[in-house]
Coordinates of C-alpha atoms and ligand atoms in Angstrom, one line a residue:
M1132 CA 0.0 0.0 0.0
N1133 CA 1.1 3.6 -0.6
W1134 CA -0.1 7.1 -0.3
R1135 CA -2.8 6.4 -2.9
H1136 CA -4.6 4.0 -0.6
G1137 CA -5.3 6.2 2.4
T1138 CA -4.5 9.4 4.2
V1139 CA -0.9 10.3 5.2
V1140 CA -1.0 11.2 8.9
E1141 CA 1.8 11.9 11.4
G1142 CA 4.1 8.9 11.3
G1143 CA 1.9 6.7 9.3
L1144 CA -0.7 6.0 6.6
E1145 CA -4.3 5.7 7.7
V1146 CA -6.2 3.2 5.7
M1147 CA -9.8 2.0 6.0
V1148 CA -10.3 -1.7 6.6
R1149 CA -13.6 -3.1 5.4
G1150 CA -15.3 -6.5 5.6
E1151 CA -18.4 -8.4 6.4
A1152 CA -19.6 -10.2 9.5
L1153 CA -22.8 -11.7 10.9
L1154 CA -25.4 -9.1 12.0
R1155 CA -25.2 -9.8 15.7
D1156 CA -21.4 -10.0 15.9
R1157 CA -19.3 -7.5 17.6
V1158 CA -16.3 -6.7 15.4
T1159 CA -12.9 -5.3 16.3
V1160 CA -10.0 -4.4 14.0
N1161 CA -6.6 -4.5 15.7
G1162 CA -8.4 -4.4 19.0
R1163 CA -10.7 -1.4 18.3
P1164 CA -14.4 -1.6 17.7
A1165 CA -15.4 -1.3 14.1
E1166 CA -18.4 0.6 12.7
R1167 CA -21.3 -1.5 11.4
A1168 CA -24.1 -1.2 8.9
G1169 CA -26.0 -4.4 8.2
T1170 CA -23.4 -7.1 7.6
A1171 CA -20.7 -4.6 6.7
F1172 CA -18.0 -3.3 9.0
W1173 CA -15.2 -0.8 8.7
A1174 CA -12.5 0.7 10.9
P1175 CA -9.5 2.9 10.2
V1176 CA -6.0 1.5 10.9
V1177 CA -2.8 3.5 10.9
L1178 CA 0.1 1.7 9.3
R1179 CA 3.3 2.8 11.1
E1180 CA 5.8 0.0 10.2
Q1181 CA 6.8 -1.4 6.8
E1182 CA 4.8 -4.5 7.6
T1183 CA 1.6 -4.5 9.8
D1184 CA -0.7 -7.3 10.7
V1185 CA -4.4 -6.3 10.3
V1186 CA -6.6 -8.6 12.4
A1187 CA -10.4 -8.4 12.3
V1188 CA -12.2 -10.4 15.0
A1189 CA -16.0 -11.0 15.0
E1190 CA -17.6 -12.4 18.1
G1191 CA -21.2 -13.3 18.7
P1192 CA -23.8 -15.9 19.4
T1193 CA -22.2 -18.3 16.8
G1194 CA -18.7 -18.0 18.1
R1195 CA -15.5 -16.2 17.2
R1196 CA -14.0 -15.7 13.8
E1197 CA -10.7 -14.0 12.9
H1198 CA -9.3 -12.8 9.6
R1199 CA -5.7 -11.8 9.5
V1200 CA -3.8 -10.1 6.7
R1201 CA -0.3 -8.6 6.6
V1202 CA 0.1 -5.3 4.8
V1203 CA 3.3 -3.8 3.4
W1204 CA 3.4 0.0 3.5
D1205 CA 5.6 1.5 0.9
R1206 CA 6.3 4.6 3.0
A1207 CA 8.7 6.4 0.6
S1208 CA 6.7 5.4 -2.5
R1209 CA 6.9 7.6 -5.6
P1210 CA 5.5 6.9 -9.1
R1211 CA 8.2 4.8 -10.9
Y1212 CA 8.7 2.4 -13.8
R1213 CA 11.1 -0.2 -14.8
F1214 CA 11.8 -1.6 -18.2
S1215 CA 12.7 -5.3 -18.6
I1216 CA 13.5 -7.1 -21.9
D1217 CA 13.3 -10.9 -22.0
D1218 CA 14.7 -13.6 -24.2
N1219 CA 18.0 -11.8 -25.0
S1220 CA 20.7 -13.7 -27.0
F1221 CA 20.9 -12.4 -30.5
F1222 CA 22.6 -9.2 -29.7
L1223 CA 25.4 -11.0 -27.9
R1224 CA 25.9 -13.3 -30.8
D1225 CA 25.9 -10.3 -33.2
I1226 CA 28.5 -8.4 -31.2
T1227 CA 30.7 -11.6 -30.9
R1228 CA 30.5 -12.3 -34.7
Q1229 CA 30.9 -8.7 -35.8
G1230 CA 33.7 -7.8 -33.4
Y1231 CA 32.5 -4.2 -33.1
A1232 CA 34.8 -1.5 -31.7
S1233 CA 31.9 -0.5 -29.4
L1234 CA 28.9 -2.4 -27.9
F1235 CA 26.8 0.4 -29.3
D1236 CA 27.8 -0.4 -32.9
C1237 CA 25.1 -3.1 -32.5
F1238 CA 21.9 -1.4 -33.6
Y1239 CA 20.0 -3.0 -30.7
L1240 CA 22.1 -1.5 -27.9
R1241 CA 22.5 1.7 -29.8
N1242 CA 18.7 2.2 -30.0
L1243 CA 18.3 1.4 -26.3
R1244 CA 21.1 3.9 -25.5
D1245 CA 19.1 6.5 -27.6
L1246 CA 16.1 5.8 -25.5
H1247 CA 18.2 6.2 -22.3
R1248 CA 19.6 9.5 -23.5
R1249 CA 16.1 10.8 -24.5
Y1250 CA 14.1 9.6 -21.5
G1251 CA 16.6 8.5 -18.9
A1252 CA 15.3 5.0 -19.3
K1253 CA 17.0 2.1 -17.6
F1254 CA 16.9 -1.4 -19.0
V1255 CA 17.5 -4.9 -17.6
L1256 CA 18.2 -7.4 -20.4
N1257 CA 17.4 -11.0 -19.3
I1258 CA 19.7 -13.3 -21.2
Y1259 CA 20.1 -16.9 -22.3
Y1260 CA 23.2 -19.0 -22.1
T1261 CA 23.0 -20.0 -25.8
T1262 CA 21.2 -19.0 -29.0
G1263 CA 20.9 -22.8 -29.6
D1264 CA 22.8 -22.6 -33.0
G1265 CA 26.4 -22.8 -31.7
F1266 CA 26.7 -19.5 -29.9
E1267 CA 27.3 -19.7 -26.2
L1268 CA 28.1 -17.0 -23.7
P1269 CA 31.8 -18.2 -23.1
Q1270 CA 32.4 -17.0 -26.7
F1271 CA 31.5 -13.4 -25.8
P1272 CA 34.7 -11.4 -25.5
D1273 CA 35.6 -9.6 -22.3
R1274 CA 37.2 -6.6 -24.0
Y1275 CA 34.0 -4.6 -23.6
R1276 CA 34.1 -4.7 -19.8
G1277 CA 35.1 -1.0 -19.5
E1278 CA 32.2 0.0 -21.7
W1279 CA 29.7 -2.2 -19.8
A1280 CA 30.9 -0.6 -16.6
D1281 CA 30.5 2.9 -18.0
H1282 CA 26.9 2.3 -18.8
A1283 CA 26.0 0.1 -15.8
D1284 CA 23.9 2.9 -14.2
W1285 CA 21.2 2.3 -16.9
L1286 CA 22.0 -1.0 -18.6
K1287 CA 22.0 -4.3 -16.6
L1288 CA 22.2 -8.0 -17.6
A1289 CA 20.4 -10.8 -15.8
F1290 CA 19.7 -14.5 -16.1
H1291 CA 16.6 -15.5 -17.9
A1292 CA 17.0 -19.2 -19.0
Y1293 CA 19.5 -21.6 -20.6
Q1294 CA 17.9 -21.1 -24.0
N1295 CA 14.7 -20.2 -25.7
V1296 CA 13.4 -23.7 -26.2
P1297 CA 11.6 -25.6 -24.8
D1298 CA 8.9 -23.3 -23.5
R1299 CA 8.4 -23.3 -19.8
P1300 CA 11.8 -24.8 -19.0
Y1301 CA 11.5 -24.4 -15.2
Q1302 CA 7.8 -25.1 -14.7
Y1303 CA 8.4 -28.8 -13.8
A1304 CA 12.2 -28.8 -13.6
P1305 CA 14.0 -29.8 -10.4
A1306 CA 15.3 -26.8 -8.4
A1307 CA 18.9 -28.0 -9.1
K1308 CA 18.3 -27.4 -12.9
L1309 CA 17.3 -23.8 -12.3
A1310 CA 20.2 -23.3 -9.9
A1311 CA 22.7 -24.7 -12.4
D1312 CA 21.4 -22.7 -15.4
F1313 CA 21.3 -19.5 -13.3
D1314 CA 24.9 -20.0 -12.1
L1315 CA 26.1 -20.7 -15.6
V1316 CA 24.7 -17.4 -16.9
A1317 CA 25.6 -15.3 -13.8
E1318 CA 29.2 -16.5 -14.0
Q1319 CA 29.5 -15.4 -17.7
I1320 CA 27.9 -11.9 -17.0
L1321 CA 30.4 -11.3 -14.3
R1322 CA 33.2 -12.5 -16.5
F1323 CA 32.5 -10.4 -19.6
A1324 CA 30.7 -7.4 -18.2
G1325 CA 31.5 -7.2 -14.5
E1326 CA 29.8 -6.7 -11.1
A1327 CA 28.3 -3.3 -11.8
T1328 CA 26.3 -4.6 -14.8
Y1329 CA 25.2 -7.8 -13.1
S1330 CA 21.6 -7.8 -11.8
P1331 CA 19.5 -10.5 -10.2
P1332 CA 16.7 -11.4 -12.6
T1333 CA 13.1 -10.4 -12.1
V1334 CA 11.7 -12.5 -14.9
I1335 CA 12.3 -16.2 -15.4
H1336 CA 11.5 -17.5 -18.9
W1337 CA 7.7 -18.2 -19.0
G1338 CA 7.1 -17.0 -15.5
M1339 CA 6.6 -20.4 -14.0
V1340 CA 8.8 -21.7 -11.2
P1341 CA 7.3 -23.9 -8.5
G1342 CA 7.5 -22.7 -4.9
E1343 CA 10.0 -25.4 -4.0
A1344 CA 12.5 -23.8 -6.4
W1345 CA 11.9 -20.2 -5.2
P1346 CA 14.7 -20.5 -2.6
V1347 CA 17.2 -21.0 -5.5
L1348 CA 16.3 -17.5 -6.6
V1349 CA 16.1 -15.9 -3.2
E1350 CA 19.6 -17.3 -2.3
R1351 CA 20.9 -15.7 -5.5
G1352 CA 19.6 -12.2 -4.6
V1353 CA 16.2 -12.3 -6.4
R1354 CA 13.8 -10.0 -4.5
V1355 CA 11.1 -9.4 -7.1
L1356 CA 9.5 -11.6 -9.8
S1357 CA 7.3 -10.1 -12.5
A1358 CA 4.2 -12.1 -13.4
I1359 CA 1.5 -11.8 -16.0
P1360 CA -1.4 -13.5 -14.1
A1361 CA -3.8 -14.8 -16.7
F1362 CA -6.9 -16.9 -16.0
R1363 CA -7.5 -19.3 -18.9
G1364 CA -8.5 -22.9 -19.4
G1365 CA -9.9 -22.9 -15.8
A1366 CA -6.6 -22.0 -14.1
W1367 CA -4.2 -19.2 -13.4
D1368 CA -1.0 -19.1 -15.5
I1369 CA 2.3 -17.2 -15.9
Q1370 CA 2.2 -16.4 -12.1
Y1371 CA 4.9 -18.7 -10.6
F1372 CA 2.2 -21.0 -9.2
L1373 CA 0.7 -18.5 -6.8
D1374 CA -2.6 -19.8 -5.4
D1375 CA -5.9 -18.6 -6.9
A1376 CA -6.6 -15.9 -4.3
R1377 CA -3.2 -14.4 -4.6
S1378 CA -3.2 -14.7 -8.4
D1379 CA -6.5 -12.8 -8.5
Y1380 CA -5.2 -10.1 -6.2
L1381 CA -2.0 -9.7 -8.1
S1382 CA -3.9 -9.4 -11.4
R1383 CA -5.6 -6.3 -10.0
H1384 CA -2.7 -4.7 -8.1
D1385 CA 0.8 -3.5 -8.7
A1386 CA 2.4 -6.1 -6.3
L1387 CA 2.0 -8.8 -3.7
K1388 CA 4.5 -10.1 -1.2
D1389 CA 5.0 -13.7 -0.2
F1390 CA 6.1 -13.4 3.4
D1391 CA 7.5 -17.0 3.7
S1392 CA 10.1 -16.5 0.9
G1393 CA 10.3 -12.7 1.1
L1394 CA 9.6 -12.5 -2.7
I1395 CA 7.6 -9.7 -4.1
F1396 CA 5.5 -10.4 -7.2
S1397 CA 5.0 -7.5 -9.6
N1398 CA 2.2 -7.3 -12.2
V1399 CA 3.4 -6.6 -15.7
D1400 CA 1.5 -3.5 -17.1
L1401 CA 2.6 -3.5 -20.7
I1402 CA 4.0 -6.1 -23.1
C1403 CA 5.3 -4.0 -26.0
N1404 CA 5.6 -6.8 -28.6
N1405 CA 1.9 -7.7 -28.0
T1406 CA 0.6 -4.2 -28.0
P1407 CA 0.2 -2.3 -31.3
L1408 CA 1.7 1.1 -31.5
D1409 CA -1.7 2.9 -31.3
R1410 CA -2.7 0.8 -28.3
I1411 CA 0.3 1.6 -26.1
V1412 CA -1.2 4.8 -24.5
P1413 CA -4.8 3.4 -24.3
T1414 CA -3.3 0.5 -22.4
L1415 CA -1.4 2.6 -19.9
E1416 CA -3.8 5.5 -19.4
P1417 CA -6.5 3.6 -17.4
L1418 CA -3.8 2.2 -15.1
R1419 CA -2.9 5.7 -14.0
N1420 CA -6.4 6.2 -12.7
D1421 CA -6.5 3.0 -10.7
P1422 CA -4.9 3.5 -7.3
N1423 CA -4.1 -0.2 -7.2
R1424 CA -2.2 -0.1 -10.5
A1425 CA -1.0 3.5 -10.8
E1426 CA 2.1 3.7 -8.7
I1427 CA 4.5 1.2 -10.4
M1428 CA 4.6 0.6 -14.1
D1429 CA 6.2 -2.7 -15.0
L1430 CA 7.1 -2.4 -18.7
F1431 CA 8.3 -5.3 -20.6
T1432 CA 9.1 -6.8 -24.1
H1433 CA 11.1 -9.5 -25.8
E1434 CA 14.4 -9.1 -27.8
Q1435 CA 13.6 -11.3 -30.8
Y1436 CA 11.0 -8.9 -32.2
F1437 CA 13.7 -6.2 -32.8
W1438 CA 15.5 -8.4 -35.3
P1439 CA 14.6 -8.4 -39.1
F1440 CA 15.5 -12.1 -39.5
Y1441 CA 13.0 -13.1 -36.8
S1442 CA 9.7 -14.6 -38.2
H1443 CA 7.6 -12.1 -36.2
Y1444 CA 9.9 -9.1 -36.6
L1445 CA 8.1 -5.8 -35.6
P1446 CA 9.5 -2.9 -37.7
D1447 CA 7.9 -0.5 -35.2
H1448 CA 9.1 -2.2 -32.0
F1449 CA 11.5 0.7 -31.0
Q1450 CA 8.7 3.2 -31.7
R1451 CA 6.5 1.2 -29.3
L1452 CA 9.1 1.5 -26.6
E1453 CA 9.5 5.2 -27.3
V1454 CA 5.8 5.8 -27.0
A1455 CA 5.6 3.9 -23.7
L1456 CA 8.7 5.7 -22.4
R1457 CA 7.4 9.1 -23.4
W1458 CA 4.1 8.4 -21.6
V1459 CA 5.7 7.4 -18.3
T1460 CA 8.1 10.3 -18.5
E1461 CA 5.4 12.8 -19.2
N1462 CA 3.3 11.4 -16.4
G1463 CA 6.0 11.8 -13.8
Y1464 CA 7.2 8.2 -13.4
E1465 CA 10.9 7.7 -12.6
P1466 CA 13.1 4.9 -14.0
V1467 CA 14.2 2.3 -11.4
F1468 CA 15.6 -1.1 -11.1
F1469 CA 13.4 -3.5 -9.2
H1470 CA 16.3 -5.3 -7.4
E1471 CA 17.2 -2.0 -5.7
G1472 CA 15.2 -1.0 -2.5
L1473 CA 11.5 -1.8 -2.3
L1474 CA 10.5 -2.4 -5.9
G1475 CA 13.0 0.2 -7.0
G1476 CA 11.9 2.8 -4.3
A1477 CA 13.5 3.9 -1.1
E1478 CA 13.0 1.5 1.8
G1479 CA 11.5 4.3 3.9
Ligands
ZN277 ZN1 11.2 -15.5 -21.8

């Protein structure tokens, strides 16, 4: 929760807790009596810590019921956005083969740098170990280390998967497989680009990792995972196997925390390769007016659509990014990296 969800008061954020209880029940919220009207109840609660347990208790002729929920208060929250690009491998193969004098002789990185210069945009590129056609990260030269470091304030590399195929590589894989692939890629990023460019990932290929394997990610510094919670075929998907209640919540909010693992799940707001140029602003605009979606813009796309040799090449892909970046910039959103602070914001 942030300033959009209540009233900022001395030392805290006052929010209204609402619920339903049986007509004859006496309801308290964090120990204080709640107002009632019919089956409804409501009571203000002031959040003073980063995490607060809200406990509603109903007591009456049929017994006692309790509903408990832990709330995260993003005290120092400001409107912000992050930009993540998945499925990266072709640009690394291109630079290796062409032997450019500069990383930015590769049109892909050059265009991203132009967007950085124009809008201050920051990018995390989630990369594969191999393109699957003979190119692997160990072939990538380390002579660009200085250039990577010079641009590490806006350009990061992170693990995404071993390779593009098969789909959903970690959905049913043992945790050890995820750990091994993660370490392979991380080791290479550190070798050829260096510490400053290295970032923990926030998107694992296909967004499906079972809870048993989450510790693999947490142990490696992952704090946030972006999901695209979609309900289809009678089940939630692309949400790291969160249960139904949490998938539904995340689909309507910016973020949700899993307190057992410490992971925060972010809800992707825009997938540029799926959104036609003239739909970018109409996709973002309604989010700005929804207090549950307005504060953090999780922007996202995939590398392959930038390349003319790709079967689904999008000639206007960079324009789509530009329209999205112009919109967030003009609407006061600041560029952040999710692995820094609380979803890229100050920890307050
Ligand atoms: Zn992917």
